[in-house]
Amino acid sequence: MPERDRRFGGFSLTVPLGLGFHGVDVRVRRFVDDTRAGATAFAAVAVTIMTVAGAALITDHAWLVDQRDVLKAAADAASIAATLDIDRQLARNPSMSDGDLKAKLLPVAKRYIEVNLVHLAPGRLARAKETLEIVLELDRTRRTVVVTAQADLGGTLFARALPLLGAYQGPEAITAKGGVESESSPVEVVLAIDMSSSMAMDLAGQWHSSAESRMDIVKRAAKNLVAILDPNGYNRVAVGVVPWHVNVRLDAATTATWTRKRWARYPSERTYPVPYTCGGKCTVRPVVHTLPASPPQAWLGCLDGHRLSDRQNPGRALLPEPTAAALFALPRARNPFAQSYFPPGDAISYSCLAASDMPTGATNLCLAPRPERAQAACSTAVAAIFPLNTERAAVDRAVDSLAAKGGLTYSALGVLWAQRMLEPKWKGRWGTNSVHPADSATPEYSGLRKAIVLLTDGEDTYCGHRNEDCSGNALAISRTNACTLAKARGTEVFVITAMRPDKVSTALGQGLRKCSSENDRAYPDGTRRPGATYVFLNNATPASLEAAFTDIANQLRSLRKVH
């Protein structure tokens, strides 16, 4: 009889065709029934085992993910700590090799990783420390450190205990990478840099020294600050530069605009605010000097603190009242600045005094008109004001253009023009339609920080003998008053000296501290931020001077984790 192959539960059975299934022997039917039940039972067991194994793997996966997250948080903390420490290490030795720098930073990273693992059980913590491996990646330009950490934080929970998974043990160690970046929080910073001729000296105050000049060190330090803040096309960080001495200078295009719109005009008279006391024998008072009817040469773009007043003689140059409304009002045709002709340096003594009446260090230039020196303190060799800019390369070029080409020192001028650059209403007065200076009242720039970094290498000489801060001069504004008004506008003020600390007099140190935000009201009512450092007077070496700029940059930027 022909036969047919029947399959049940994975087993085959040959059945005579003529009999069909019902014709099989009872024993065969029992076998078939038993086989079906056995197959079902086997399948049930198999499914159960697979379910248990799958649950174990899922649990172990979640366990490993948790370990990875823990190690990632530790690596992030280590990255931030090492990034903050990199500036301190480079301040001590700017030429340190990458290898040496990593050797200095590695213990810092390791310490922060281990601190972030202390919540582990003692056995797991010991194993984690024993297997911990750390790799550092440096970015010296941005001053950041990426930390990659690998360690065994406990391995798997169940998989290694299930024989059915064979040799699977799960990873013995996991790897996590942590990094930081400078957050693009809104920041506007103006570097108000002293341009007086003494900036050509070295830090010890020596001329023609083999050591670097103060200006060379400051330029390098300023570019480090720019690199850390990293102004870019996102318009979140902008840096400007105000080179100052007894005046400031606009670039050629801006000079032409101010001339055309009569925002600056040639005065017919000049009031010289440089009084001094002559050894108790005489007092020289401010003198009004009638200038030539027309300027002896084309205006080179220099300005000082003087304004032309439309309420008095429109040709007389007067410093305004020391109020924010007067100092930071927009230049207009009816409220212009005086073009800087015949600077006060050409009228320090006012009259030809006898040698016995001359104070120590005074210059006997008298008040004779000297048209050939009408703009002696102003020339195209003096770097021009560089308005707030978000292009790092352009800011670097502005810093590179700095040179010690100025005359007298008048630090209040640097503060005043730096604050004008930060005033939102002054946008467009510099020949640019950029978003900067930005208004912190707009949602996009909520939380905007504005700052002035004032760099000087000595006491003010603008106001004359024994009156360096101009505090006794009704026609000038003192550095302290200028800084107070700037801080009242919400601007943080940092001060740095480019000289050895033994050259910083007690009066200069006190004056600069008053100028800074160090003793201002705490933020948000004032400008002083908790934990911030605003005064940097201890600059005996180039490295310490560079570290001051780096410190300020790091205080103004924010570090956040890279996700």
Coordinates of C-alpha atoms in Angstrom, one line a residue, residues 27-466:
R27 CA 0.3 2.8 20.0
V28 CA 1.2 5.1 17.1
R29 CA -1.6 7.5 18.1
R30 CA -0.3 7.5 21.6
F31 CA 3.2 8.2 20.4
V32 CA 1.9 11.0 18.3
D33 CA -0.1 12.5 21.2
D34 CA 2.9 12.2 23.5
T35 CA 5.2 13.8 21.0
R36 CA 2.9 16.8 20.6
A37 CA 2.8 17.3 24.3
G38 CA 6.5 16.9 24.6
A39 CA 7.1 19.4 21.8
T40 CA 4.8 21.9 23.4
A41 CA 6.5 21.5 26.8
F42 CA 9.9 21.9 25.2
A43 CA 8.8 25.0 23.4
A44 CA 7.4 26.4 26.6
V45 CA 10.7 25.8 28.4
A46 CA 12.6 27.3 25.5
V47 CA 10.4 30.4 25.5
T48 CA 10.8 30.7 29.3
I49 CA 14.6 30.5 29.1
M50 CA 14.7 33.0 26.3
T51 CA 12.5 35.3 28.2
V52 CA 14.7 35.1 31.3
A53 CA 17.8 35.6 29.2
G54 CA 16.3 38.5 27.4
A55 CA 15.2 40.1 30.6
A56 CA 18.8 39.6 31.9
L57 CA 20.2 41.3 28.9
I58 CA 17.8 44.2 29.1
T59 CA 18.5 44.7 32.7
D60 CA 22.3 44.5 32.1
H61 CA 21.9 47.0 29.3
A62 CA 20.2 49.4 31.6
W63 CA 22.8 48.7 34.2
L64 CA 25.6 49.5 31.8
V65 CA 23.9 52.6 30.5
D66 CA 23.7 53.8 34.1
Q67 CA 27.4 53.1 34.5
R68 CA 28.2 55.0 31.3
D69 CA 26.1 58.0 32.5
V70 CA 27.9 58.0 35.8
L71 CA 31.3 57.9 34.1
K72 CA 30.2 60.5 31.6
A73 CA 29.3 62.9 34.4
A74 CA 32.7 62.3 36.0
A75 CA 34.5 62.9 32.7
D76 CA 32.5 66.1 32.2
A77 CA 33.5 67.3 35.7
A78 CA 37.1 66.4 35.1
S79 CA 37.1 68.3 31.7
I80 CA 35.8 71.5 33.4
A81 CA 38.3 71.2 36.2
A82 CA 41.2 70.6 33.8
T83 CA 40.0 73.5 31.5
L84 CA 39.9 75.9 34.4
D85 CA 43.4 74.8 35.5
I86 CA 45.0 75.0 32.1
D87 CA 45.3 78.8 32.3
R88 CA 47.0 78.6 35.7
Q89 CA 49.5 76.2 34.4
L90 CA 50.3 78.3 31.3
A91 CA 50.5 81.5 33.3
R92 CA 53.4 79.9 35.2
N93 CA 55.1 78.7 32.0
P94 CA 53.5 79.9 28.7
S95 CA 55.9 77.8 26.6
M96 CA 55.1 74.5 28.4
S97 CA 55.0 71.6 25.9
D98 CA 51.7 69.7 25.4
G99 CA 53.3 66.7 27.0
D100 CA 54.2 68.6 30.2
L101 CA 50.9 70.3 30.3
K102 CA 49.0 67.0 30.1
A103 CA 51.2 65.7 32.9
K104 CA 50.2 68.7 35.0
L105 CA 46.5 68.3 34.2
L106 CA 46.2 64.6 34.5
P107 CA 46.1 64.5 38.3
V108 CA 43.4 67.2 38.3
A109 CA 41.3 65.2 35.9
K110 CA 41.8 62.0 37.9
R111 CA 40.9 63.6 41.1
Y112 CA 37.6 64.9 39.8
I113 CA 36.7 61.6 38.2
E114 CA 37.3 59.7 41.4
V115 CA 35.4 62.3 43.5
N116 CA 32.4 61.8 41.2
L117 CA 32.5 58.0 41.7
V118 CA 32.5 58.0 45.5
H119 CA 28.9 57.0 45.7
L120 CA 29.7 53.5 44.4
A121 CA 29.8 50.6 46.7
P122 CA 33.3 50.1 48.2
G123 CA 34.1 47.1 46.1
R124 CA 33.0 48.7 42.9
L125 CA 34.8 51.9 43.7
A126 CA 38.0 50.1 44.4
R127 CA 37.7 48.2 41.1
A128 CA 36.9 51.5 39.2
K129 CA 40.0 53.2 40.6
E130 CA 42.1 50.1 39.8
T131 CA 41.0 50.0 36.2
L132 CA 40.7 53.7 35.5
E133 CA 42.4 55.0 32.4
I134 CA 42.4 58.6 31.3
V135 CA 43.3 60.3 28.0
L136 CA 43.5 64.1 27.6
E137 CA 43.0 66.1 24.4
L138 CA 44.2 69.7 24.5
D139 CA 43.1 72.7 22.5
R140 CA 45.6 75.4 23.5
T141 CA 43.9 78.1 21.3
R142 CA 40.5 77.8 23.0
R143 CA 42.1 76.7 26.3
T144 CA 39.9 73.6 26.7
V145 CA 40.5 70.0 27.6
V146 CA 38.6 66.9 26.5
V147 CA 38.7 64.0 28.9
T148 CA 38.2 60.4 27.9
A149 CA 37.8 57.9 30.8
Q150 CA 37.6 54.1 30.8
A151 CA 36.9 52.0 33.9
D152 CA 35.1 48.9 35.2
L153 CA 32.2 50.3 37.2
G154 CA 30.6 46.9 37.9
G155 CA 30.2 45.1 34.6
T156 CA 27.0 43.0 34.2
L157 CA 24.5 41.8 36.8
F158 CA 23.0 38.7 35.4
A159 CA 24.4 37.7 32.0
R160 CA 27.6 36.3 33.4
A161 CA 25.6 34.0 35.7
L162 CA 23.5 32.4 32.9
P163 CA 25.2 29.3 31.3
L164 CA 22.8 29.4 28.4
L165 CA 24.4 32.7 27.2
G166 CA 27.7 30.9 26.8
A167 CA 30.8 33.0 26.9
Y168 CA 29.0 36.3 27.0
Q169 CA 30.3 38.3 30.0
G170 CA 29.5 41.9 28.9
P171 CA 32.1 44.6 28.8
E172 CA 34.6 44.6 31.6
A173 CA 35.1 48.4 31.2
I174 CA 33.1 51.2 29.8
T175 CA 34.3 54.4 28.1
A176 CA 33.0 57.9 28.4
K177 CA 34.1 61.2 26.8
G178 CA 33.6 64.5 28.5
G179 CA 34.3 68.0 27.1
V180 CA 33.5 71.6 27.6
E181 CA 33.2 74.6 25.3
S182 CA 32.9 78.3 25.8
E183 CA 29.2 79.1 25.9
S184 CA 28.2 81.8 23.5
S185 CA 26.6 83.9 26.2
P186 CA 26.3 87.6 25.2
V187 CA 29.4 89.6 26.1
E188 CA 30.7 92.9 25.0
V189 CA 34.2 93.9 26.1
V190 CA 36.3 97.0 25.3
L191 CA 40.0 96.9 25.8
A192 CA 41.0 100.5 26.9
I193 CA 44.8 100.3 26.3
D194 CA 47.3 103.0 27.4
M195 CA 49.2 104.2 24.3
S196 CA 51.6 106.6 26.1
S197 CA 55.2 106.5 25.1
S198 CA 56.2 104.9 28.4
M199 CA 54.5 101.7 27.1
A200 CA 57.7 101.2 25.1
M201 CA 59.6 100.6 28.3
D202 CA 60.0 97.1 29.9
L203 CA 58.1 96.1 33.0
A204 CA 60.9 97.4 35.2
G205 CA 60.7 100.8 33.7
Q206 CA 63.8 100.6 31.6
W207 CA 64.1 102.2 28.1
H208 CA 65.8 100.4 25.2
S209 CA 66.0 97.2 27.3
S210 CA 66.7 93.8 25.9
A211 CA 63.5 92.6 27.6
E212 CA 60.1 92.8 25.9
S213 CA 58.4 96.1 26.0
R214 CA 55.2 96.6 28.0
M215 CA 53.3 97.1 24.8
D216 CA 54.5 93.8 23.2
I217 CA 53.5 91.9 26.3
V218 CA 50.1 93.6 26.4
K219 CA 49.4 92.9 22.8
R220 CA 50.1 89.2 23.2
A221 CA 48.0 89.1 26.4
A222 CA 45.1 90.9 24.8
K223 CA 45.1 88.4 21.8
N224 CA 45.0 85.6 24.4
L225 CA 41.9 87.1 25.8
V226 CA 40.3 87.4 22.4
A227 CA 41.1 83.8 21.7
I228 CA 39.4 82.6 24.8
L229 CA 36.3 84.7 24.3
D230 CA 36.3 83.7 20.6
P231 CA 34.2 86.4 19.0
N232 CA 32.5 84.9 16.0
G233 CA 29.7 85.3 13.5
Y234 CA 27.0 84.3 15.9
N235 CA 27.0 87.9 17.3
R236 CA 27.1 86.7 20.9
V237 CA 30.6 87.9 21.8
A238 CA 32.0 91.3 20.6
V239 CA 35.3 92.9 21.4
G240 CA 36.4 96.5 20.8
V241 CA 39.6 98.5 21.4
V242 CA 40.1 102.0 22.6
P243 CA 43.8 103.1 22.4
W244 CA 44.1 106.2 24.6
H245 CA 46.7 108.7 25.9
V246 CA 45.7 112.4 26.1
N247 CA 43.2 111.8 23.3
V248 CA 41.7 109.1 21.1
R249 CA 41.6 109.0 17.3
L250 CA 38.9 108.0 14.9
D251 CA 39.8 106.2 11.7
A252 CA 39.7 108.1 8.4
A253 CA 36.2 107.0 7.3
T254 CA 34.7 107.8 10.7
T255 CA 36.6 111.1 10.8
A256 CA 35.0 112.1 7.5
T257 CA 31.6 111.2 8.7
W258 CA 31.9 113.1 12.0
T259 CA 33.2 116.2 10.0
R260 CA 30.4 116.1 7.5
K261 CA 27.7 115.7 10.1
R262 CA 29.4 118.4 12.4
W263 CA 29.6 116.0 15.3
A264 CA 33.1 117.4 15.9
R265 CA 34.2 120.9 15.1
Y266 CA 37.2 123.2 15.2
P267 CA 36.9 125.5 18.3
S268 CA 37.8 129.2 18.2
E269 CA 39.0 129.0 21.8
R270 CA 40.6 126.5 24.0
T271 CA 40.4 126.2 27.8
Y272 CA 43.4 124.4 29.1
P273 CA 42.5 122.3 32.2
V274 CA 46.0 121.7 33.6
P275 CA 46.4 123.6 36.8
Y276 CA 49.1 123.0 39.4
T277 CA 50.4 124.6 42.5
C278 CA 54.0 126.0 42.3
G279 CA 55.6 125.1 45.6
G280 CA 53.2 127.2 47.6
K281 CA 54.4 130.5 45.9
C282 CA 51.9 130.7 43.1
T283 CA 48.8 129.0 41.7
V284 CA 48.4 128.8 38.0
R285 CA 44.7 128.8 37.0
P286 CA 43.1 127.5 33.9
V287 CA 43.7 129.7 30.8
V288 CA 41.5 130.4 27.9
H289 CA 43.5 130.5 24.7
T290 CA 42.2 132.0 21.5
L291 CA 43.0 129.7 18.6
P292 CA 43.8 130.7 15.0
A293 CA 40.7 131.7 13.0
S294 CA 41.0 128.5 10.9
P295 CA 42.7 125.2 11.5
P296 CA 46.3 125.1 10.4
Q297 CA 45.9 121.6 9.0
A298 CA 43.2 119.0 8.2
W299 CA 41.8 117.4 11.2
L300 CA 43.4 114.0 11.9
G301 CA 40.4 112.6 13.8
C302 CA 41.6 113.1 17.4
L303 CA 39.1 113.8 20.2
D304 CA 39.4 114.3 23.9
G305 CA 36.9 114.8 26.7
H306 CA 36.0 118.3 25.6
R307 CA 32.6 119.2 24.0
L308 CA 31.5 122.4 22.3
S309 CA 28.7 124.0 24.3
D310 CA 25.7 125.4 22.5
R311 CA 24.6 127.2 25.7
Q312 CA 27.7 129.4 26.0
N313 CA 30.3 130.6 23.6
P314 CA 29.9 128.0 20.8
G315 CA 33.6 128.2 20.0
R316 CA 34.9 127.5 23.5
A317 CA 35.9 124.0 24.4
L318 CA 34.6 122.9 27.8
L319 CA 34.5 119.6 29.5
P320 CA 30.9 118.8 30.4
E321 CA 29.5 118.3 33.9
P322 CA 30.6 115.0 35.2
T323 CA 27.2 113.4 34.7
A324 CA 26.2 110.4 32.6
A325 CA 23.7 112.5 30.7
A326 CA 26.4 115.0 29.6
L327 CA 29.2 112.5 29.1
F328 CA 27.4 109.8 27.1
A329 CA 25.0 112.0 25.1
L330 CA 25.1 111.4 21.4
P331 CA 27.4 113.7 19.3
R332 CA 25.1 116.0 17.3
A333 CA 25.5 119.1 15.3
R334 CA 24.2 121.1 18.3
N335 CA 26.2 119.2 20.8
P336 CA 29.5 118.3 19.1
F337 CA 32.9 117.3 20.4
A338 CA 35.8 119.6 20.0
Q339 CA 38.4 118.5 17.5
S340 CA 41.6 118.0 19.4
Y341 CA 43.9 120.8 18.4
F342 CA 46.7 122.4 20.5
P343 CA 46.6 119.7 23.2
P344 CA 47.2 120.6 26.8
G345 CA 50.7 119.3 26.6
D346 CA 51.6 122.5 24.7
A347 CA 50.4 124.7 27.5
I348 CA 51.4 123.0 30.7
S349 CA 53.0 126.0 32.4
Y350 CA 50.8 128.8 30.9
S351 CA 53.4 131.4 31.5
C352 CA 57.2 131.4 31.5
L353 CA 57.9 131.0 35.2
A354 CA 61.2 131.6 36.8
A355 CA 63.1 128.3 37.5
S356 CA 62.6 128.9 41.3
D357 CA 58.8 128.9 40.8
M358 CA 58.7 125.8 38.6
P359 CA 57.3 122.7 40.3
T360 CA 59.4 119.6 40.0
G361 CA 58.9 117.9 36.6
A362 CA 56.9 120.8 35.1
T363 CA 57.5 121.7 31.5
N364 CA 58.1 125.4 30.6
L365 CA 56.3 125.6 27.3
C366 CA 54.3 128.8 27.9
L367 CA 51.2 129.6 25.9
A368 CA 52.6 130.8 22.6
P369 CA 50.6 129.6 19.6
R370 CA 52.5 126.9 17.8
P371 CA 50.6 126.0 14.6
E372 CA 53.2 123.6 13.5
R373 CA 52.3 121.5 16.5
A374 CA 48.6 122.0 16.5
Q375 CA 48.0 118.2 16.5
A376 CA 51.3 117.1 18.1
A377 CA 49.6 114.4 20.1
C378 CA 47.6 113.1 17.1
S379 CA 48.9 111.3 14.1
T380 CA 48.0 108.4 11.9
A381 CA 50.8 106.5 13.7
V382 CA 48.5 106.3 16.8
A383 CA 46.0 103.4 16.5
A384 CA 42.4 104.4 16.0
I385 CA 39.4 103.4 18.0
F386 CA 38.2 100.0 16.9
P387 CA 34.5 99.5 17.4
L388 CA 32.9 96.4 18.8
N389 CA 33.4 93.5 16.3
T390 CA 32.5 89.8 16.2
E391 CA 35.2 88.8 13.8
R392 CA 38.2 87.4 15.7
A393 CA 40.7 88.0 12.9
A394 CA 39.7 91.7 12.7
V395 CA 40.0 92.2 16.4
D396 CA 43.5 90.6 16.3
R397 CA 44.5 93.0 13.6
A398 CA 43.3 95.9 15.7
V399 CA 45.4 94.7 18.7
D400 CA 48.4 94.2 16.4
S401 CA 48.2 97.8 15.3
L402 CA 48.8 99.1 18.9
A403 CA 52.0 101.0 19.4
A404 CA 53.5 103.2 22.1
K405 CA 53.1 106.5 20.1
G406 CA 51.1 108.6 22.5
G407 CA 51.9 111.6 24.8
L408 CA 50.5 112.2 28.3
T409 CA 48.5 109.8 30.3
Y410 CA 44.8 110.5 30.9
S411 CA 43.1 107.2 31.9
A412 CA 39.6 108.8 32.4
L413 CA 39.6 109.3 28.7
G414 CA 40.0 105.6 28.0
V415 CA 37.1 104.8 30.3
L416 CA 34.8 107.5 28.8
W417 CA 35.3 106.4 25.2
A418 CA 35.1 102.8 26.1
Q419 CA 31.7 103.4 27.7
R420 CA 30.5 105.4 24.7
M421 CA 31.4 102.4 22.6
L422 CA 29.2 100.2 24.9
E423 CA 26.2 102.6 24.8
P424 CA 23.4 101.1 22.7
K425 CA 22.3 104.5 21.4
W426 CA 25.8 105.1 20.0
K427 CA 25.3 102.3 17.5
G428 CA 26.1 103.7 14.0
R429 CA 28.3 106.5 15.4
W430 CA 31.3 104.4 14.5
G431 CA 30.5 103.9 10.9
T432 CA 28.9 100.4 11.3
N433 CA 25.4 99.1 11.4
S434 CA 26.2 96.0 13.4
V435 CA 24.0 94.8 16.2
H436 CA 26.6 96.0 18.6
P437 CA 26.5 97.7 21.0
A438 CA 23.5 95.6 21.8
D439 CA 20.7 96.4 24.2
S440 CA 20.3 94.0 27.1
A441 CA 16.6 94.9 27.2
T442 CA 16.0 92.9 24.0
P443 CA 15.1 89.2 24.5
E444 CA 18.0 88.0 22.3
Y445 CA 20.6 89.8 24.5
S446 CA 19.0 89.2 27.9
G447 CA 21.8 88.8 30.5
L448 CA 24.3 90.7 28.3
R449 CA 27.5 91.5 30.2
K450 CA 29.4 94.7 29.3
A451 CA 32.9 95.2 30.5
I452 CA 35.8 97.6 30.2
V453 CA 39.4 96.3 30.7
L454 CA 41.5 99.4 31.6
L455 CA 45.3 98.9 31.1
T456 CA 47.7 101.6 32.2
D457 CA 51.4 101.7 33.0
G458 CA 51.5 104.7 35.4
E459 CA 49.8 107.6 37.1
D460 CA 47.9 110.2 35.1
T461 CA 50.0 113.1 33.9
Y462 CA 47.2 115.0 32.2
C463 CA 46.2 117.1 35.2
G464 CA 49.6 118.1 36.2
H465 CA 51.9 118.0 39.2
R466 CA 50.3 116.5 42.4

